[in-house]
Coordinates of C-alpha atoms in Angstrom, one line a residue:
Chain T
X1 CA -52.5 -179.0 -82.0
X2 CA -51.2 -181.5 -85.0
X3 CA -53.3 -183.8 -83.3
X4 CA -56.5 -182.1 -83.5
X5 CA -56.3 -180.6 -86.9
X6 CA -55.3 -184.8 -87.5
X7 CA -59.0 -185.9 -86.6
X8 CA -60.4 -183.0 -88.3
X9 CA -58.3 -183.5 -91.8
X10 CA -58.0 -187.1 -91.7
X11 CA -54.6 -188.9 -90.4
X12 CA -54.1 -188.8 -94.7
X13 CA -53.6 -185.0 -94.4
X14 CA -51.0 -185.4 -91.8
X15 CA -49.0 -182.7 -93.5
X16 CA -51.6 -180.8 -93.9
X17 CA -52.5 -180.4 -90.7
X18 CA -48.9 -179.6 -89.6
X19 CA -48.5 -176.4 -92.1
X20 CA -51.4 -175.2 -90.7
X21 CA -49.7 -175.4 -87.3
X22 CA -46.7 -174.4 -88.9
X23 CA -48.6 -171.2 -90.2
X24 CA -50.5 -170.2 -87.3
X25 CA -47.2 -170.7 -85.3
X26 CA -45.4 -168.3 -87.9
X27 CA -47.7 -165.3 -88.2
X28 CA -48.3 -165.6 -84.5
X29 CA -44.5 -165.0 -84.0
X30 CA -45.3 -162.4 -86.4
X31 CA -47.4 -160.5 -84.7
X32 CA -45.7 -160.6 -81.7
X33 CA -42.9 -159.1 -82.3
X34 CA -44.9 -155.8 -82.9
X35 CA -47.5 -156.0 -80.2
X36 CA -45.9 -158.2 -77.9
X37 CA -46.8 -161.7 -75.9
X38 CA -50.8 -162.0 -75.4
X39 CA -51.9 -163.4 -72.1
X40 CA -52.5 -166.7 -73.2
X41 CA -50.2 -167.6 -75.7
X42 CA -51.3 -170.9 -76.4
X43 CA -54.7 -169.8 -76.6
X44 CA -54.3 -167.4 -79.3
X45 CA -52.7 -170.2 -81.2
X46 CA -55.3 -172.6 -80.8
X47 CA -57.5 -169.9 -82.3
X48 CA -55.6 -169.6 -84.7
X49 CA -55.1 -172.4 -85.7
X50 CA -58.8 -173.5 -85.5
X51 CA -59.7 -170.5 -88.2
X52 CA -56.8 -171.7 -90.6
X53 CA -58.9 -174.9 -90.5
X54 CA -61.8 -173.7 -91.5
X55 CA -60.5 -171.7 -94.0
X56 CA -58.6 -174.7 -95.7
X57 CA -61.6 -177.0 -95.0
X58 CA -63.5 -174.1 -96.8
X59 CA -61.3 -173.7 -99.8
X60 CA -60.4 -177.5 -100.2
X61 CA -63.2 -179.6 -99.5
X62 CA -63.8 -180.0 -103.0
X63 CA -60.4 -181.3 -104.0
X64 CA -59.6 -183.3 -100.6
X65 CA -61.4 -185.9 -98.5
X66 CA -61.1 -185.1 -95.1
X67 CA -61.3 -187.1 -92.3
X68 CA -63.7 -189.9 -93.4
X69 CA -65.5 -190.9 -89.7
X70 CA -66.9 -187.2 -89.7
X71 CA -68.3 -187.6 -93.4
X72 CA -70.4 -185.0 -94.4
X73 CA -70.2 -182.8 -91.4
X74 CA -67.6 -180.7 -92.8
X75 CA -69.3 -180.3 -96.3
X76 CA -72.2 -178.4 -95.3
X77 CA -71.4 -175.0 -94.1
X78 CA -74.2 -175.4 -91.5
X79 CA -72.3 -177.9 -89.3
X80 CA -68.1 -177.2 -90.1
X81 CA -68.2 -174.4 -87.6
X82 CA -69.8 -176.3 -84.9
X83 CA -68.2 -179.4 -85.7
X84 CA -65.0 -177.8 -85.8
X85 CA -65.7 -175.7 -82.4
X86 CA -66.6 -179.1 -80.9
X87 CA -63.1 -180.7 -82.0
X88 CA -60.9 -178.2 -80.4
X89 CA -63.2 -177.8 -76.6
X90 CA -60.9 -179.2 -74.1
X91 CA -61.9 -183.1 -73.9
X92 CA -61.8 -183.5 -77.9
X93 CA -58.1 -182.6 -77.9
X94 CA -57.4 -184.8 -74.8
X95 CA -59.0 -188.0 -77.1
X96 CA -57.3 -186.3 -80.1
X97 CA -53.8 -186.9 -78.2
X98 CA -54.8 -190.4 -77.5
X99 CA -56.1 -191.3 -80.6
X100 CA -52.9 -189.9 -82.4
X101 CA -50.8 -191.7 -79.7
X102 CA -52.5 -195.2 -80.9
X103 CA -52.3 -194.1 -84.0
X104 CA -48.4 -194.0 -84.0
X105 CA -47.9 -196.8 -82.3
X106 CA -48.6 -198.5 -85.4
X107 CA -48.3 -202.3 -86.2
X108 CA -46.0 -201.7 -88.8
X109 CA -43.7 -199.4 -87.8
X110 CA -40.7 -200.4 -85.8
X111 CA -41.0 -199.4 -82.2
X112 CA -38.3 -196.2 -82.5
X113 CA -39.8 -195.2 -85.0
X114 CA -43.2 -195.2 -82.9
X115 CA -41.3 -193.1 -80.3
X116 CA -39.8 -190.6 -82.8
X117 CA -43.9 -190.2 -83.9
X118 CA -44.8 -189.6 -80.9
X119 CA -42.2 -187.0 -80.5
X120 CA -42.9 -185.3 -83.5
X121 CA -46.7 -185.1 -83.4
X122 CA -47.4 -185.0 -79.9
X123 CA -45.0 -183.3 -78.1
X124 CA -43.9 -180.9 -81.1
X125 CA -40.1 -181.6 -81.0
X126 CA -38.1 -180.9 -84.2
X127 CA -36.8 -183.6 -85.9
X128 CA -33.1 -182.1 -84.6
X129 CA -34.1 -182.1 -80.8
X130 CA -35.4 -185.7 -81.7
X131 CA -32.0 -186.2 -83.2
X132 CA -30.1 -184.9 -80.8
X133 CA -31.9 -187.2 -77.7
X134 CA -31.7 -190.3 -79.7
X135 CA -27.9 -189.6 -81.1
X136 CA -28.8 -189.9 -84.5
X137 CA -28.1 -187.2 -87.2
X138 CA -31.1 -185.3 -88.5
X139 CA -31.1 -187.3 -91.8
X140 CA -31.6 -190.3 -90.3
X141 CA -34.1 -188.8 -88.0
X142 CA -36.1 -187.1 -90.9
X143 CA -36.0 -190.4 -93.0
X144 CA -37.2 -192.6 -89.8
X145 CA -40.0 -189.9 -89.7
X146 CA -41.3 -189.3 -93.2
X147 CA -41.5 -193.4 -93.4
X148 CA -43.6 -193.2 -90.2
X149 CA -45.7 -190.9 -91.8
X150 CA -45.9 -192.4 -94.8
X151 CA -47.5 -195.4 -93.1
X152 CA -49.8 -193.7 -91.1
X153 CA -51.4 -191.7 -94.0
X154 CA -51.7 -195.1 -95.4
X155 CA -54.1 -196.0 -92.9
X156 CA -56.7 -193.5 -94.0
X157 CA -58.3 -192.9 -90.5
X158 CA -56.9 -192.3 -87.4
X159 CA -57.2 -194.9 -84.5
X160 CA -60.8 -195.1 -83.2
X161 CA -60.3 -195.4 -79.4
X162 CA -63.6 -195.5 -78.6
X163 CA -64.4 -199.1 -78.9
X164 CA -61.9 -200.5 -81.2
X165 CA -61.4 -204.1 -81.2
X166 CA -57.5 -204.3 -81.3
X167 CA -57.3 -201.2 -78.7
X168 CA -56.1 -203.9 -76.3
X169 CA -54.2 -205.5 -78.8
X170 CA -52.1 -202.1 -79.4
X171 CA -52.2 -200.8 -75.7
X172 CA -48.7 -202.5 -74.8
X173 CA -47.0 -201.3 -78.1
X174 CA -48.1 -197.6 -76.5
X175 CA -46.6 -198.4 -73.2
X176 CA -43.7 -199.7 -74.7
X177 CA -43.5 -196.5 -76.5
X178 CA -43.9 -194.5 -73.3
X179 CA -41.4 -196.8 -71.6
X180 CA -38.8 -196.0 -73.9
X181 CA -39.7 -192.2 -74.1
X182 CA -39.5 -192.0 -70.7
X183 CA -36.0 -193.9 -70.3
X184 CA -34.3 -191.9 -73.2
X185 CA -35.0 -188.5 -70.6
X186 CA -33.9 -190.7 -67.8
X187 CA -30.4 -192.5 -69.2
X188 CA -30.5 -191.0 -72.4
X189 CA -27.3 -190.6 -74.1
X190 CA -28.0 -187.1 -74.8
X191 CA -24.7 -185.3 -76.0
X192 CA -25.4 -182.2 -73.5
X193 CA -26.5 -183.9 -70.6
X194 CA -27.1 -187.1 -69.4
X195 CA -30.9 -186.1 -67.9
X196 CA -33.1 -184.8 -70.3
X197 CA -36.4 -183.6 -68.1
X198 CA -38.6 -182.5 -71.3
X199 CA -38.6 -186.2 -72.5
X200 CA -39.4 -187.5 -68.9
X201 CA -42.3 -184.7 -68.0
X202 CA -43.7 -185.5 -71.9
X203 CA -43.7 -189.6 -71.4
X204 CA -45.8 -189.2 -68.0
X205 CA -48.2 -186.2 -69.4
X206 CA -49.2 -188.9 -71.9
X207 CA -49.0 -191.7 -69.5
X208 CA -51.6 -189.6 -67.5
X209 CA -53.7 -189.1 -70.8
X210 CA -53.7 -193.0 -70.6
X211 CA -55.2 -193.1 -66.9
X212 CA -57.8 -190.7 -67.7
X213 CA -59.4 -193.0 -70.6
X214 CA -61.3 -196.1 -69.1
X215 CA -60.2 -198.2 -71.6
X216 CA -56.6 -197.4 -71.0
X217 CA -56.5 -197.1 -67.1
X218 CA -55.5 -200.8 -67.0
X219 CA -53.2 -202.6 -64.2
X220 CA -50.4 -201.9 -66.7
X221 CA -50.6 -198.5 -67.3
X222 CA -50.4 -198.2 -63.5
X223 CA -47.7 -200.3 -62.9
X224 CA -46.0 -198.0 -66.1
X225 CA -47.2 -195.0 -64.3
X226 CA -45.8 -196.0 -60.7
X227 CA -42.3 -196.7 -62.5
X228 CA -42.1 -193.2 -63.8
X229 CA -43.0 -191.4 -60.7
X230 CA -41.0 -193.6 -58.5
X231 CA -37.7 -192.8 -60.8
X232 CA -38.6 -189.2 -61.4
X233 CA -38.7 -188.9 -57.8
X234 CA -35.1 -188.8 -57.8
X235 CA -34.8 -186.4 -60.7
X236 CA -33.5 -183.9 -58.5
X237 CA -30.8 -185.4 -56.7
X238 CA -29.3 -187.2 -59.9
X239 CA -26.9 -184.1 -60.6
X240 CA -25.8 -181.6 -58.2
X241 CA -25.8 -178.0 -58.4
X242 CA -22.8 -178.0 -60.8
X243 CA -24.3 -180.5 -63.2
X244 CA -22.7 -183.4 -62.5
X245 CA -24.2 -186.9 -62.4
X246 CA -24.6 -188.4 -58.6
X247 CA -24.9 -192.7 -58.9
X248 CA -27.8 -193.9 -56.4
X249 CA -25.6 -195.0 -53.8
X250 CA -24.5 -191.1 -53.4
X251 CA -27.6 -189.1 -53.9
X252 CA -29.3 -186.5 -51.0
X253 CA -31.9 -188.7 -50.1
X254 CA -34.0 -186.0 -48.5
X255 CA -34.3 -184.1 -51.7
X256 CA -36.2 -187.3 -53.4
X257 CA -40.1 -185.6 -54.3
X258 CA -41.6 -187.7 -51.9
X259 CA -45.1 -186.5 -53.3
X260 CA -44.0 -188.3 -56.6
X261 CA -42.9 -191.4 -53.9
X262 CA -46.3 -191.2 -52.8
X263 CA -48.0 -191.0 -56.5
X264 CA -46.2 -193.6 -57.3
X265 CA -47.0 -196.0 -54.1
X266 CA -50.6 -195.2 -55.2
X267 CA -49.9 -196.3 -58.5
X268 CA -48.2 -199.5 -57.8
X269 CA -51.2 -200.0 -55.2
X270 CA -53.5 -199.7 -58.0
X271 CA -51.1 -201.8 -60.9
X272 CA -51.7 -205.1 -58.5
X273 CA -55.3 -205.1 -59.3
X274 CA -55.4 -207.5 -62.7
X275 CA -53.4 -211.3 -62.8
X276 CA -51.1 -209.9 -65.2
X277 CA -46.9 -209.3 -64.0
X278 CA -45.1 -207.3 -66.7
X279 CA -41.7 -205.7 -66.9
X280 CA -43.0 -202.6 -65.5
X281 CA -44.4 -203.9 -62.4
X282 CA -41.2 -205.2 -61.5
X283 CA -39.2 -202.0 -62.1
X284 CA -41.5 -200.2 -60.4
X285 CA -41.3 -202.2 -57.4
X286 CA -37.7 -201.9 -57.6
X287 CA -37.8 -198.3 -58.0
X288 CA -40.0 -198.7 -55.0
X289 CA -37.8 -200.2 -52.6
X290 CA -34.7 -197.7 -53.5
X291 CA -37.4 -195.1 -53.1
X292 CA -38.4 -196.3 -49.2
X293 CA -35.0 -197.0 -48.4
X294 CA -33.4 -193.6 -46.1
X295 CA -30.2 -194.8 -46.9
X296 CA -28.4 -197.1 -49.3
X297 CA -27.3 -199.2 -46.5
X298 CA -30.9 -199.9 -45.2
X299 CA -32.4 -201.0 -49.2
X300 CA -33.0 -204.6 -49.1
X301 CA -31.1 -205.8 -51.5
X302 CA -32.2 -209.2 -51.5
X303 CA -36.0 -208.3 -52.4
X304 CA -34.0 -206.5 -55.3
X305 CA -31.8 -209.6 -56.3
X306 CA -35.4 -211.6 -56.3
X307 CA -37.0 -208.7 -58.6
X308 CA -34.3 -208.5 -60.7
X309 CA -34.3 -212.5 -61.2
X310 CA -38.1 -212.5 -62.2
X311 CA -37.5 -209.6 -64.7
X312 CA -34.6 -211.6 -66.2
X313 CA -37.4 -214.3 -66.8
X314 CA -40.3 -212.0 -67.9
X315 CA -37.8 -209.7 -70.2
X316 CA -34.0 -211.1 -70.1
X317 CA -31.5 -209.0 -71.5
X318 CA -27.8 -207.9 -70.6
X319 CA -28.5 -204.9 -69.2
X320 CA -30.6 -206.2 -67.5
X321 CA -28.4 -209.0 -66.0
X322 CA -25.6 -206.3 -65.3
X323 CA -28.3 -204.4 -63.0
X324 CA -29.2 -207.8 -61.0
X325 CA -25.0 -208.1 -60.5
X326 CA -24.7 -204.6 -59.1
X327 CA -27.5 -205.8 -56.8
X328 CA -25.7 -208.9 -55.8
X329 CA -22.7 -207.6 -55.2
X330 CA -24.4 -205.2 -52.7
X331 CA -26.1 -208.2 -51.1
X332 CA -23.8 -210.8 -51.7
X333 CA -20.3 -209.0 -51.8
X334 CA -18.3 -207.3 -54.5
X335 CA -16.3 -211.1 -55.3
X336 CA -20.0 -212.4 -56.4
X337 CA -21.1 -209.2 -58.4
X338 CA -18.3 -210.3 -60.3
X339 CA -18.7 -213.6 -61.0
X340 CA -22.5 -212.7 -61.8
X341 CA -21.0 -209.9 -64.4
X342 CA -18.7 -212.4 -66.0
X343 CA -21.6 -215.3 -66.0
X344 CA -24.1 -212.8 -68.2
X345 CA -24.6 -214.0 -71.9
X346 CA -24.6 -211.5 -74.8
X347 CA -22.1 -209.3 -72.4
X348 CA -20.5 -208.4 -76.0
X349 CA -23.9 -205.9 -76.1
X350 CA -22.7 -204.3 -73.2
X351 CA -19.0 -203.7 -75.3
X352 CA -20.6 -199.7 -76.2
X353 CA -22.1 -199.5 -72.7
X354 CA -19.9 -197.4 -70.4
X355 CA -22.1 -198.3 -67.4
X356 CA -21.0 -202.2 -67.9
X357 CA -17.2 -201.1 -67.1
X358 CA -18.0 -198.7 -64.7
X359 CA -19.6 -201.3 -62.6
X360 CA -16.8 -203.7 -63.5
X361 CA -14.6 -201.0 -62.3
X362 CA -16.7 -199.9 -58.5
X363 CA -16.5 -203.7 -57.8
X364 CA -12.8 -204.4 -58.6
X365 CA -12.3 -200.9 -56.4
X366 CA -14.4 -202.8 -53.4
X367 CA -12.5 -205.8 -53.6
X368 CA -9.4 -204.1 -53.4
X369 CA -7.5 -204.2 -56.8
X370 CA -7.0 -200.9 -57.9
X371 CA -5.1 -201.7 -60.7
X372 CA -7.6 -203.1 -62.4
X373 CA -10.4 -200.9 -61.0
X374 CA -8.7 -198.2 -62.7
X375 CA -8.1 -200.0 -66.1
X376 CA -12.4 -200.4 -66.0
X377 CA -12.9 -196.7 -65.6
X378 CA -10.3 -196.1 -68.3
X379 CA -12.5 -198.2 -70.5
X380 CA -15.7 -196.8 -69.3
X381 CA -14.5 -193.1 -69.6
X382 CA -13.4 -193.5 -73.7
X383 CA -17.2 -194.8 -73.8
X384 CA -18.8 -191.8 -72.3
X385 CA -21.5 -190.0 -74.0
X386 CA -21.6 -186.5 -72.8
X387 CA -19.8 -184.5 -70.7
X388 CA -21.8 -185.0 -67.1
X389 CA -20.5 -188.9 -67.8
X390 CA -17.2 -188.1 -68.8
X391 CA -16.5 -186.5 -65.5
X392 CA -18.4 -188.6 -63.2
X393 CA -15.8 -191.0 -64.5
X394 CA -13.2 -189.1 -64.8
X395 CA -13.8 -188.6 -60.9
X396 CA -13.3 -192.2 -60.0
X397 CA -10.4 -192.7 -62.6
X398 CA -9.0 -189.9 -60.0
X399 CA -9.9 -192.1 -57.1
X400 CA -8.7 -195.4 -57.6
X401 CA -5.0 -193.1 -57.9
X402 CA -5.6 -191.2 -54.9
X403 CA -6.7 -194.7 -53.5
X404 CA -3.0 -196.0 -54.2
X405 CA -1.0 -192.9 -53.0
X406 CA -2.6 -193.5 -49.7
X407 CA -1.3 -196.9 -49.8
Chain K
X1 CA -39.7 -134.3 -80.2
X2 CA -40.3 -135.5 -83.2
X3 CA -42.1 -138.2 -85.1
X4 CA -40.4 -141.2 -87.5
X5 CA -41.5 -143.9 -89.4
X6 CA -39.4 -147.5 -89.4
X7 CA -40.3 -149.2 -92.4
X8 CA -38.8 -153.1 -91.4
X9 CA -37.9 -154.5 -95.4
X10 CA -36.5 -158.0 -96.2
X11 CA -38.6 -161.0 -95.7
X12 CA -37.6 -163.3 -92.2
X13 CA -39.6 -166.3 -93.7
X14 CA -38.6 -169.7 -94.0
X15 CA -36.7 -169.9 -91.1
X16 CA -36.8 -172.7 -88.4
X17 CA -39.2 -172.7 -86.1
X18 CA -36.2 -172.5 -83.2
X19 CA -35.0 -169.8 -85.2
X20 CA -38.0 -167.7 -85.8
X21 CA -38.8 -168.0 -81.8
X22 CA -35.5 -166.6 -81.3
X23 CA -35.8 -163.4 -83.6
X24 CA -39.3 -162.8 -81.9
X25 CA -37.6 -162.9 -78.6
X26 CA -35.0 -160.0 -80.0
X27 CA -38.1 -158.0 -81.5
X28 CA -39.8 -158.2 -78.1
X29 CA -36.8 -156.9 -76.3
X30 CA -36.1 -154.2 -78.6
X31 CA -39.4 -153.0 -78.8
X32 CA -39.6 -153.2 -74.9
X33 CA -36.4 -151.0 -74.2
X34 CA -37.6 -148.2 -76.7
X35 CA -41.1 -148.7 -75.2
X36 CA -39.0 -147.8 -72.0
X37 CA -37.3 -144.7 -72.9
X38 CA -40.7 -143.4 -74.1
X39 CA -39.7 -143.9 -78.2
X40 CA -42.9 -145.7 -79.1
X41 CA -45.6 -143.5 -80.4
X42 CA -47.6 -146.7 -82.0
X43 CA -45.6 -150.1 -82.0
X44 CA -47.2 -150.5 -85.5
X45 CA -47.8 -153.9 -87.5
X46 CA -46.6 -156.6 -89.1
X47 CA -47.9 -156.8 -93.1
X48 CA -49.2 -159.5 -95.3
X49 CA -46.1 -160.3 -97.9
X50 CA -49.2 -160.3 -100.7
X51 CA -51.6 -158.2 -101.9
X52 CA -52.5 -155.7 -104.9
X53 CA -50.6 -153.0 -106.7
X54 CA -52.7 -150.5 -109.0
X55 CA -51.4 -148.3 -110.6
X56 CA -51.8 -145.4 -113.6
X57 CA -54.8 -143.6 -115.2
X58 CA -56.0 -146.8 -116.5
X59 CA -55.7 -148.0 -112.4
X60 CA -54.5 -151.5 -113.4
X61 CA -55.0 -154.1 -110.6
X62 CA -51.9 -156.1 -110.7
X63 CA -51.1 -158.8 -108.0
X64 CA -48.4 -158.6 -105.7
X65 CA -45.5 -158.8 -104.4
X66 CA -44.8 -155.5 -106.2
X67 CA -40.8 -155.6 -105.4
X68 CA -38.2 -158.4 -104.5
X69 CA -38.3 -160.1 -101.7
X70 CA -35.6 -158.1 -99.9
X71 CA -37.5 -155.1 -100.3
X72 CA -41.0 -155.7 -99.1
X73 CA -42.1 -154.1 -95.9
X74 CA -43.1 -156.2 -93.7
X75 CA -44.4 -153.9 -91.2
X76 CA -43.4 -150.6 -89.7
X77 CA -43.3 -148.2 -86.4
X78 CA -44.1 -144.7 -85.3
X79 CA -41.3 -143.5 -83.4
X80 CA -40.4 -140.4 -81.7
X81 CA -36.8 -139.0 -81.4
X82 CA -35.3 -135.8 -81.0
X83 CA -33.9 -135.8 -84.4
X84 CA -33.7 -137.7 -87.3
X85 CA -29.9 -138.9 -85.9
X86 CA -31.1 -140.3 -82.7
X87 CA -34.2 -142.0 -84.6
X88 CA -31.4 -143.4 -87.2
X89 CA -29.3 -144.2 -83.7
X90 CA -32.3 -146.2 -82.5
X91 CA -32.8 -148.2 -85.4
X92 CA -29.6 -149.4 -85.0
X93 CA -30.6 -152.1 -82.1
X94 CA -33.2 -153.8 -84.5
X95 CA -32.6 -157.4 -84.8
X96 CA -33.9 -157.6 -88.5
X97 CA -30.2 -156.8 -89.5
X98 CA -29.2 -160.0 -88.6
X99 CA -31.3 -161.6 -90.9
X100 CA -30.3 -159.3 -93.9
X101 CA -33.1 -156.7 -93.6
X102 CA -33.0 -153.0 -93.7
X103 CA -35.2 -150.5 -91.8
X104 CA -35.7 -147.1 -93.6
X105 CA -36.3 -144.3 -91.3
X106 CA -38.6 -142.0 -92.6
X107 CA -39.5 -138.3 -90.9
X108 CA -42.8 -137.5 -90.8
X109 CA -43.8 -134.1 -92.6
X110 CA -44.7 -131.3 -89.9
X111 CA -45.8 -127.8 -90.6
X112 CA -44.6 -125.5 -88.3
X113 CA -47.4 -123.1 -87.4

C-alpha cells in the first residue's frame, strides 16, 4: 500500500504516503472494533486508503509536487480520480512493488540498509520486528531507516522499471537484497527462534514479483528463485514438533515439500539458460543435491565438495569455506574436515559464529576424541543466539558425556 | 429488559500499530460475547475526535474538541440488561480500561404506560 500511494505522491512524499497508510490502518481498527471484521479486510483498507489519497492530493496539490512522471494528471480534477483508480487496479500495485523494490535497492545505500527498506516499505514490518530479526536495537534500526529514506526522497522519482537504462545495472543489488532477506528467515539469529518463516515467505513473494516482469525474469533471478524453494523445502523438518532445531543430517526426509523440490528443479532448469554462473546457481544446485538425496548417506558429497570449491572462487568467504569442510569431512573423513577447518583464512570471522565450533565439535566427536568434542560445543553453546540453538547444543554437550560413560 | 447507553471516553490514539491491532482484537471479543448472550441492541459507532460545539442564544460555532482528551467519546453502544447493575456488570469486560478510559453507562428514559 506504501508502495502505491509512493508512485502516486512521489518517492519525495515517502512519509506522506505512509501516514496515509498509517491513517487508514487506524480508523479502520477503529471501526472494527464496533462493527466487527469486513469480509475483505485488506480490501477495505485499500479503499481506504485510495480515498485518503485523493483527499490529500485534493487539499495539497497546491503546496506539494507530487509524483513528477504523472505531471499534470493529478492537477485537474477530471483525471485524479481515474488516474488514481488506475494506480491501485491489481497490475499497478504489482509494478508499484517492483518499482519500490528497485527503488530501495539504491546505489548509495549500504546493502542492509537496502534490506531493512525493503522490510519496511514492502512487507510493512515495524522497525522493532526489523530490529528484532536483524539483532539490532530499534534505535539503530530507526536511524539505518530514516537515512535510507532520506536518500531515497533525494532521488525525486521512484525507479522507472519500464525501460530504465541501469535496470540491469541495479538487478543484482535487488537479488542480493532478496538473498539476504531470505537467509536472515532461514539462519537468522532471531532471539525467539532460529527460523523466522515471515522473512522467508516475504523474500520469495518478491522474488516471484521479479519472475513476473520480463525484464527481471533473467537466468539469475531463477537460479535465486530455485535456491529459495529448494531450501524452503525443508522448512518443515528443520524443527520438530517441540521447536527444536534438527541439523540436515537428522531431518524426516519424507516431510521435505517436494512440490517446492519440484519448483525449484524447474527453476534451476530455467537459471541454466544465460552464460552467466553466479553464487546463487551454485547454492541452488547444492540445495539441489541434499534435496534429491533420500538419505544423507546416499548425497554425493563429492559433487558438493566440487560446488562448494567453485563458490569459494566466484564468492570466497569463511563461511563459506567452513561449509565446503563439513562437506569434506563427509566425503573425505572427519581427520580432513579438520585440516580443511584449520587451513580456512579469516577463520577469526568465524570467532562469534557458533556453527564454526559446533562443526569443530561433530568432527572431533567422529574422530573419536571426546574431550575435545565437548570443549567445541562448550564454545559453541556460550555463542548461541536463541534458545532453539542453545538446546540443540546443549543436546550434544549431553552427548559427547553420555558418549564417555559408555566407555 | 431494559435499554443502556455505553458511552466509551478517553482517546486510544497514538498507540503502536502492534498495539492498536491488539485492543481491536479485545473490542471484537467483547463485543462478540455480549453479542452472544443477546446484550447488543445496536453495536453503535466509533466518533470523529473533531468537530463543532455551539452553544447559547447567540448559538456560537466554536471548534472542537470541546473537553480533554480523556473525556471525549469516542463512540458508544445500545445495550440491553435487566437492570442498570447488570448493564454496569457488563461494562466491566470492556478493554478500554486498560488503556485508561472510562465507559459511562447511561439508562435510557422509558415511560411506563
Amino acid at each position: 500500500m506504501v508502495a502505491t500511494l509512493t508512485r502516486v505522491f512521489g518517492v519525495h512524499n515517502l512519509a506522506l504516503a505512509e501516514d496515509v497508510v498509517q491513517d487508514a490502518f487506524c480508523r479502520a481498527l477503529e471501526v472494527w472494533k464496533f462493527r466487527g471484521l469486513p469480509e475483505n479486510p485488506s480490501a477495505w483498507l485499500m479503499a481506504t486508503a485510495k480515498n485518503r489519497a485523493l483527499d490529500v492530493l485534493r487539499r495539497e496539490r497546491t503546496a506539494r509536487t507530487f509524483a513528477p512522471e504523472l505531471g499534470q494528471l493529478l492537477d485537474s480534477e477530471w483525471t485524479v480520480v481515474p488516474v488514481v483508480e488506475e494506480l491501485f487496479g491489481a497490475n499497478a500495485i504489482k509494478d508499484d512493488q517492483l518499482r519500490v523494490m528497485f527503488s530501495c535497492c539504491h546505489p548509495r545505500l549500504p546493502e542492509e540498509a537496502q534490506v531493512a527498506l525493503v522490510l519496511h516499505i514492502l512487507c510493512g514490518f515495524s522497525m522493532s520486528e526489523i530490529a528484532s530479526a536483524f539483532v539490532s536495537s530499534d534505535a539503530a534500526i530507526e536511524k539505518r531507516i530514516s537515512r535510507a529514506k532520506k536518500v531515497l526522497a533525494g532521488s525525486k522519482r521512484l525507479f522507472d522499471v519500464a525501460g530504465a537504462d541501469d535496470f540491469s545495472g541495479r538487478l543484482p543489488a535487488v537479488h542480493r537484497a532478496l538473498y539476504l532477506l531470505f537467509n536472515e528467515g532461514y539462519h537468522g539469529a532471531s532471539p525467539e527462534s532460529a527460523v523466522r518463516t515471515d522473512l522467508c515467505r516475504e523474500a520469495m513473494r518478491l522474488v516471484e514479483l521479479l519472475l513476473e516482469h520480463p525484464l527481471a525474469a533473467t537466468p539469475v533471478t531463477h537460479a535465486l528463485a530455485a535456491l529459495m524453494c529448494l531450501h524452503a523445502a525443508r522448512l518443515p523438518s528443520r524443527v520438530d514438533a517441540s521447536g527444536n532445531l534438527i541439523s540436515l543430517f537428522d531431518q524426516d526426509r519424507s516431510r521435505w515439500d517436494a512440490q517446492l523440490v519440484a519448483q525449484g528443479q524447474k527453476f534451476l532448469e530455467l537459471s541454466a539458460a544465460g552464460a552467466e554462473l553466479t553464487e546463487y546457481h551454485i547454492e541452488a544446485a547444492i540445495a539441489w543435491i541434499h534435496a534429491v538425496a533420500q538419505r544423507t548417506e546416499e548425497t554425493d558429497w563429492g559433487q558438493i565438495v566440487s560446488l562448494y570449491d567453485r563458490l569459494m572462487t566466484i564468492r570466497p568467504s569463511p563461511i563459506v569455506a567452513l561449509n565446503r569442510a563439513i562437506a569434506i569431512a563427509q566425503q573425505a573423513g572427519a581427520e580432513r574436515g579438520l585440516e580443511e577447518i584449520r587451513a580456512i583464512v579469516n577463520s577469526d570471522r568465524l570467532a562469534e559464529y557458533p556453527f564454526y565450533f559446533a562443526a569443530l565439535g561433530d568432527m572431533e566427536l567422529r574422530s573419536g576424541r571426546l574431550e575435545n568434542a565437548r570443549e567445541h560445543f562448550r564454545q559453541a553453546l556460550a555463542l548461541a543466539r536463541n534458545p532453539m540453538e542453545r538446546r540443540f547444543l546443549e543436546d550434544r554437550v549431553a552427548a559427547c558425556e553420555v558418549h564417555r560413560t559408555m566407555i | 429488559m431494559s435499554q443502556f447507553v455505553y458511552l466509551y471516553r478517553g482517546a486510544d490514539r497514538g498507540r503502536s500499530p502492534e498495539k492498536m491491532q491488539e485492543m481491536m482484537q479485545k473490542w471484537m471479543t467483547w463485543m462478540k460475547q455480549l453479542t452472544d448472550q443477546g446484550h447488543i441492541k445496536d453495536p453503535g459507532q466509533p466518533l470523529e475526535h473533531t468537530g463543532k460545539l455551539v452553544k447559547g442564544k447567540q448559538k456560537t460555532v466554536t471548534d472542537g474538541p470541546f473537553a480533554e482528551t480523556k473525556d471525549i467519546v469516542g463512540g458508544y453502544t445500545l445495550i440491553e440488561a435487566r437492570d442498570l447493575d447488570q448493564a454496569v456488570e457488563l461494562s466491566k469486560g470492556c478493554p478500554i480500561f486498560e488503556v485508561e478510559g472510562a465507559v459511562e453507562v447511561r439508562p435510557v428514559m422509558k415511560m411506563n404506560m
